[in-house]
Short mmCIF file of C-alpha atoms in Angstrom, two decimals:
data_model
loop_
_atom_site.label_atom_id
_atom_site.label_comp_id
_atom_site.label_asym_id
_atom_site.label_seq_id
_atom_site.Cartn_x
_atom_site.Cartn_y
_atom_site.Cartn_z
CA UNK A 158 -15.38 7.64 15.72
CA UNK A 159 -15.00 5.65 18.92
CA UNK A 160 -12.94 2.89 17.31
CA UNK A 161 -10.35 5.30 15.90
CA UNK A 162 -10.25 7.25 19.16
CA UNK A 163 -9.60 4.03 21.03
CA UNK A 164 -6.75 3.22 18.63
CA UNK A 165 -5.18 6.64 19.14
CA UNK A 166 -5.40 6.18 22.92
CA UNK A 167 -3.90 2.70 22.71
CA UNK A 168 -0.98 3.98 20.62
CA UNK A 169 -0.40 6.81 23.10
CA UNK A 170 -0.37 4.64 26.22
CA UNK A 171 1.56 1.73 24.70
CA UNK A 172 -1.21 -0.83 24.55
CA UNK A 173 -0.55 -0.92 20.80
CA UNK A 174 3.09 -0.89 19.71
CA UNK A 175 4.30 0.18 16.26
CA UNK A 176 7.00 -2.21 15.01
CA UNK A 177 9.09 -1.18 12.01
CA UNK A 178 9.51 -4.10 9.59
CA UNK A 179 11.56 -2.07 7.10
CA UNK A 180 15.21 -2.54 6.15
CA UNK A 181 17.30 0.66 6.04
CA UNK A 182 17.51 2.01 2.49
CA UNK A 183 20.98 3.13 1.42
CA UNK A 184 23.71 2.40 -1.11
CA UNK A 185 24.54 -0.68 0.98
CA UNK A 186 21.03 -2.19 0.83
CA UNK A 187 21.17 -5.65 -0.82
CA UNK A 188 19.54 -5.87 -4.24
CA UNK A 189 18.29 -8.60 -6.54
CA UNK A 190 20.90 -10.15 -8.82
CA UNK A 191 19.83 -11.49 -12.23
CA UNK A 192 21.98 -13.29 -14.81
CA UNK A 193 24.08 -10.75 -16.75
CA UNK A 194 22.05 -11.08 -19.95
CA UNK A 195 19.04 -9.48 -18.21
CA UNK A 196 18.44 -5.88 -17.14
CA UNK A 197 19.52 -5.11 -13.59
CA UNK A 198 17.88 -3.07 -10.84
CA UNK A 199 19.67 0.03 -9.59
CA UNK A 200 21.16 0.40 -6.15
CA UNK A 201 19.73 3.21 -4.05
CA UNK A 202 21.56 6.49 -4.63
CA UNK A 203 21.16 9.94 -3.10
CA UNK A 204 22.17 13.04 -5.05
CA UNK A 205 22.43 16.13 -2.91
CA UNK A 206 20.59 19.18 -4.26
CA UNK A 207 21.50 21.59 -1.46
CA UNK A 208 22.46 21.48 2.20
CA UNK A 209 22.14 24.89 3.83
CA UNK A 210 24.62 26.37 1.34
CA UNK A 211 24.74 28.61 -1.71
CA UNK A 212 22.61 26.09 -3.63
CA UNK A 213 19.87 26.58 -1.05
CA UNK A 214 20.80 28.50 2.11
CA UNK A 215 17.93 27.41 4.36
CA UNK A 216 17.14 23.90 3.20
CA UNK A 217 18.55 20.42 2.70
CA UNK A 218 17.16 18.02 0.09
CA UNK A 219 18.16 15.29 -2.35
CA UNK A 220 17.23 13.59 -5.55
CA UNK A 221 17.27 9.82 -5.35
CA UNK A 222 17.51 6.98 -7.84
CA UNK A 223 16.60 3.38 -7.19
CA UNK A 224 14.70 0.40 -8.52
CA UNK A 225 11.04 -0.19 -7.72
CA UNK A 226 12.05 -3.50 -6.14
CA UNK A 227 15.03 -2.31 -4.08
CA UNK A 228 15.10 -2.88 -0.33
CA UNK A 229 11.84 -3.48 1.52
CA UNK A 230 9.31 -3.29 -1.29
CA UNK A 231 5.81 -4.07 -2.53
CA UNK A 232 5.15 -6.26 -5.60
CA UNK A 233 2.06 -5.29 -7.62
CA UNK A 234 0.29 -7.81 -9.88
CA UNK A 235 1.68 -6.34 -13.11
CA UNK A 236 5.23 -7.03 -11.91
CA UNK A 237 5.06 -10.51 -13.49
CA UNK A 238 4.02 -11.63 -16.95
CA UNK A 239 1.16 -13.67 -15.47
CA UNK A 240 -0.34 -10.43 -14.14
CA UNK A 241 0.64 -8.12 -17.00
CA UNK A 242 -2.98 -7.04 -17.56
CA UNK A 243 -3.71 -6.64 -13.86
CA UNK A 244 -3.23 -3.74 -11.43
CA UNK A 245 -0.13 -1.57 -11.41
CA UNK A 246 1.12 -0.34 -8.05
CA UNK A 247 -0.71 2.96 -8.46
CA UNK A 248 -4.01 1.15 -8.96
CA UNK A 249 -3.92 -1.34 -6.08
CA UNK A 250 -6.94 -0.67 -3.81
CA UNK A 251 -5.76 1.32 -0.78
CA UNK A 252 -7.50 -1.07 1.63
CA UNK A 253 -4.82 -3.64 0.71
CA UNK A 254 -2.21 -1.52 2.46
CA UNK A 255 -3.79 -1.98 5.89
CA UNK A 256 -4.40 -5.67 6.59
CA UNK A 257 -4.13 -8.35 9.28
CA UNK A 258 -1.08 -10.60 9.34
CA UNK A 259 0.09 -13.90 10.72
CA UNK A 260 3.70 -14.98 11.18
CA UNK A 261 4.84 -18.47 10.18
CA UNK A 262 8.17 -19.04 11.95
CA UNK A 263 10.50 -21.49 10.20
CA UNK A 264 13.78 -19.89 11.32
CA UNK A 265 14.92 -23.04 13.13
CA UNK A 266 14.51 -25.12 9.98
CA UNK A 267 16.31 -22.53 7.85
CA UNK A 268 19.27 -22.44 10.25
CA UNK A 269 19.77 -26.13 9.44
CA UNK A 270 18.96 -25.83 5.72
CA UNK A 271 19.27 -22.51 3.84
CA UNK A 272 17.34 -24.09 0.95
CA UNK A 273 14.37 -24.88 3.19
CA UNK A 274 11.00 -24.64 1.43
CA UNK A 275 7.67 -23.92 3.09
CA UNK A 276 5.06 -26.48 2.08
CA UNK A 277 1.28 -26.47 2.41
CA UNK A 278 1.63 -28.91 5.30
CA UNK A 279 3.54 -26.29 7.30
CA UNK A 280 0.73 -23.78 6.81
CA UNK A 281 -1.88 -26.40 7.72
CA UNK A 282 0.04 -27.15 10.93
CA UNK A 283 0.08 -23.42 11.71
CA UNK A 284 -3.69 -23.25 11.21
CA UNK A 285 -4.19 -26.24 13.50
CA UNK A 286 -2.34 -24.36 16.24
CA UNK A 287 -3.55 -20.81 15.63
CA UNK A 288 -6.75 -20.91 13.61
CA UNK A 289 -7.61 -20.01 10.04
CA UNK A 290 -5.50 -17.61 8.01
CA UNK A 291 -6.98 -14.10 7.90
CA UNK A 292 -9.11 -13.33 4.86
CA UNK A 293 -7.46 -10.54 2.91
CA UNK A 294 -4.41 -10.73 5.13
CA UNK A 295 -0.67 -11.36 4.88
CA UNK A 296 1.28 -14.52 5.57
CA UNK A 297 4.65 -13.28 6.85
CA UNK A 298 7.36 -15.93 6.63
CA UNK A 299 9.97 -15.60 9.35
CA UNK A 300 13.18 -17.34 8.25
CA UNK A 301 15.84 -15.37 10.14
CA UNK A 302 17.27 -14.25 6.79
CA UNK A 303 17.00 -10.56 7.71
CA UNK A 304 20.12 -11.01 9.87
CA UNK A 305 22.01 -11.06 6.56
CA UNK A 306 22.57 -7.40 5.76
CA UNK A 307 25.34 -7.55 3.13
CA UNK A 308 24.89 -8.27 -0.56
CA UNK A 309 26.94 -11.46 -0.40
CA UNK A 310 25.16 -12.85 2.65
CA UNK A 311 21.68 -11.98 1.41
CA UNK A 312 22.12 -13.58 -2.04
CA UNK A 313 24.29 -16.40 -0.60
CA UNK A 314 25.72 -17.71 -3.85
CA UNK A 315 26.90 -21.32 -3.69
CA UNK A 316 27.92 -23.84 -6.32
CA UNK A 317 24.24 -24.08 -7.34
CA UNK A 318 23.66 -20.33 -7.49
CA UNK A 319 21.62 -18.10 -5.13
CA UNK A 320 20.76 -20.05 -1.99
CA UNK A 321 17.95 -18.87 0.28
CA UNK A 322 14.67 -20.19 1.71
CA UNK A 323 11.20 -19.70 0.28
CA UNK A 324 8.05 -21.52 -0.78
CA UNK A 325 7.68 -24.59 -2.91
CA UNK A 326 5.77 -24.26 -6.17
CA UNK A 327 2.84 -26.25 -4.76
CA UNK A 328 2.67 -24.01 -1.70
CA UNK A 329 2.84 -20.82 -3.77
CA UNK A 330 0.02 -22.08 -5.97
CA UNK A 331 -2.08 -22.96 -2.92
CA UNK A 332 -1.59 -19.53 -1.36
CA UNK A 333 -2.46 -17.83 -4.65
CA UNK A 334 -5.39 -19.97 -5.73
CA UNK A 335 -6.91 -21.57 -2.64
CA UNK A 336 -6.15 -19.44 0.40
CA UNK A 337 -8.03 -16.30 1.44
CA UNK A 338 -4.76 -14.38 1.85
CA UNK A 339 -3.95 -11.29 -0.20
CA UNK A 340 -0.23 -12.03 -0.28
CA UNK A 341 2.97 -13.06 1.44
CA UNK A 342 5.85 -11.22 3.08
CA UNK A 343 9.41 -12.52 3.32
CA UNK A 344 12.81 -11.55 4.75
CA UNK A 345 14.73 -12.47 1.60
CA UNK A 346 15.60 -10.09 -1.24
CA UNK A 347 12.57 -11.26 -3.24
CA UNK A 348 9.50 -13.37 -2.53
CA UNK A 349 10.89 -16.52 -4.18
CA UNK A 350 13.49 -18.97 -2.92
CA UNK A 351 17.04 -18.58 -4.21
CA UNK A 352 16.74 -21.74 -6.32
CA UNK A 353 13.30 -20.79 -7.71
CA UNK A 354 14.72 -20.22 -11.19
CA UNK A 355 14.74 -24.02 -11.52
CA UNK A 356 11.22 -24.61 -10.14
CA UNK A 357 8.18 -25.47 -12.28
CA UNK A 358 7.04 -22.84 -12.97
CA UNK A 359 10.12 -20.72 -12.46
CA UNK A 360 9.71 -18.19 -9.64
CA UNK A 361 6.34 -19.62 -8.56
CA UNK A 362 5.56 -17.01 -5.88
CA UNK A 363 5.77 -14.30 -8.50
CA UNK A 364 4.04 -16.37 -11.14
CA UNK A 365 1.10 -17.59 -9.07
CA UNK A 366 0.55 -14.61 -6.76
CA UNK A 367 0.83 -11.90 -9.42
CA UNK A 368 -1.33 -13.94 -11.79
CA UNK A 369 -4.06 -14.14 -9.16
CA UNK A 370 -4.16 -10.42 -8.28
CA UNK A 371 -2.20 -10.95 -5.09
CA UNK A 372 0.80 -9.12 -3.68
CA UNK A 373 4.26 -9.57 -2.25
CA UNK A 374 6.35 -7.84 0.41
CA UNK A 375 10.08 -8.52 0.42
CA UNK A 376 13.14 -7.80 2.58
CA UNK A 377 11.22 -7.44 5.84
CA UNK A 378 12.90 -7.21 9.24
CA UNK A 379 11.90 -7.66 12.89
CA UNK A 380 9.37 -10.42 12.27
CA UNK A 381 10.63 -11.95 15.52
CA UNK A 382 8.93 -9.06 17.33
CA UNK A 383 5.47 -10.01 16.04
CA UNK A 384 3.08 -12.58 17.56
CA UNK A 385 1.94 -15.53 15.44
CA UNK A 386 -1.48 -13.88 15.04
CA UNK A 387 -3.10 -10.53 15.76
CA UNK A 388 -0.75 -8.01 14.12
CA UNK A 389 -1.98 -5.49 11.56
CA UNK A 390 0.39 -4.48 8.76
CA UNK A 391 0.50 -0.99 7.28
CA UNK A 392 2.38 -1.04 3.96
CA UNK A 393 1.47 1.79 1.55
CA UNK A 394 3.82 1.99 -1.47
CA UNK A 395 4.38 5.10 -3.54
CA UNK A 396 1.52 5.66 -5.99
CA UNK A 397 3.65 5.26 -9.11
CA UNK A 398 1.44 5.49 -12.20
CA UNK A 399 2.11 2.38 -14.29
CA UNK A 400 4.68 1.13 -11.78
CA UNK A 401 5.26 -2.53 -10.95
CA UNK A 402 6.16 -1.98 -7.31
CA UNK A 403 7.72 0.45 -4.87
CA UNK A 404 9.97 0.67 -1.85
CA UNK A 405 7.74 0.88 1.20
CA UNK A 406 7.96 1.65 4.92
CA UNK A 407 6.25 -1.41 6.38
CA UNK A 408 4.88 -1.04 9.91
CA UNK A 409 3.06 -3.50 12.13
CA UNK A 410 0.58 -2.63 14.87
CA UNK A 411 0.86 -5.08 17.75
CA UNK A 412 -1.36 -5.20 20.82
CA UNK A 413 0.74 -5.61 23.96
#
């Protein structure tokens, strides 16, 4: 067990840092907004059961209610119609929850254009600088969007509707069908760009990734604290039988 012992030692002495990539989960956490004719996800809610009182004198605990795709969350293949016969979140192989990651930083472009779309050429340029994408790994897209912590700022409605960065349809298809990645992670409320309802196909990150047995992580934070390559992401969702996703505490291991 030398490898695991070395990891434990490195965590203890700071050679490996644990970086939390998770947004705080509360009633204020931004959520996805769909047109009113569709079903809506629930905001996170805590319901107190007891707090060291006559309902339970020595213990504090709560019930909670929320959507599977509220806050920082994991998208399983069956979340989208293209993956409806594929794995639910309770059936995703556990090895997927511990995987290498690279960080594609486009925050400067997004600051100039909130509709900025990542294209295959941007990923190719990253590979030219940093080497091949990790097989079975995550492509984490740093856009700076995690600085937006309110509902209005995260969704960013304009005259054309929700306005936020993401991937083009061609890029989403390439990641899903041609790359060795297992999925993407984003800072926005969902894996698709705000305008993706008008793309062909609509919501291509969901459509292509879920349809190809790949995964999504959304509403990440602190991607600026990760190196372009070398991080390992730990992202185990709740094992919800038949579920389409789950809130998740996403951590990154970074060698310092």
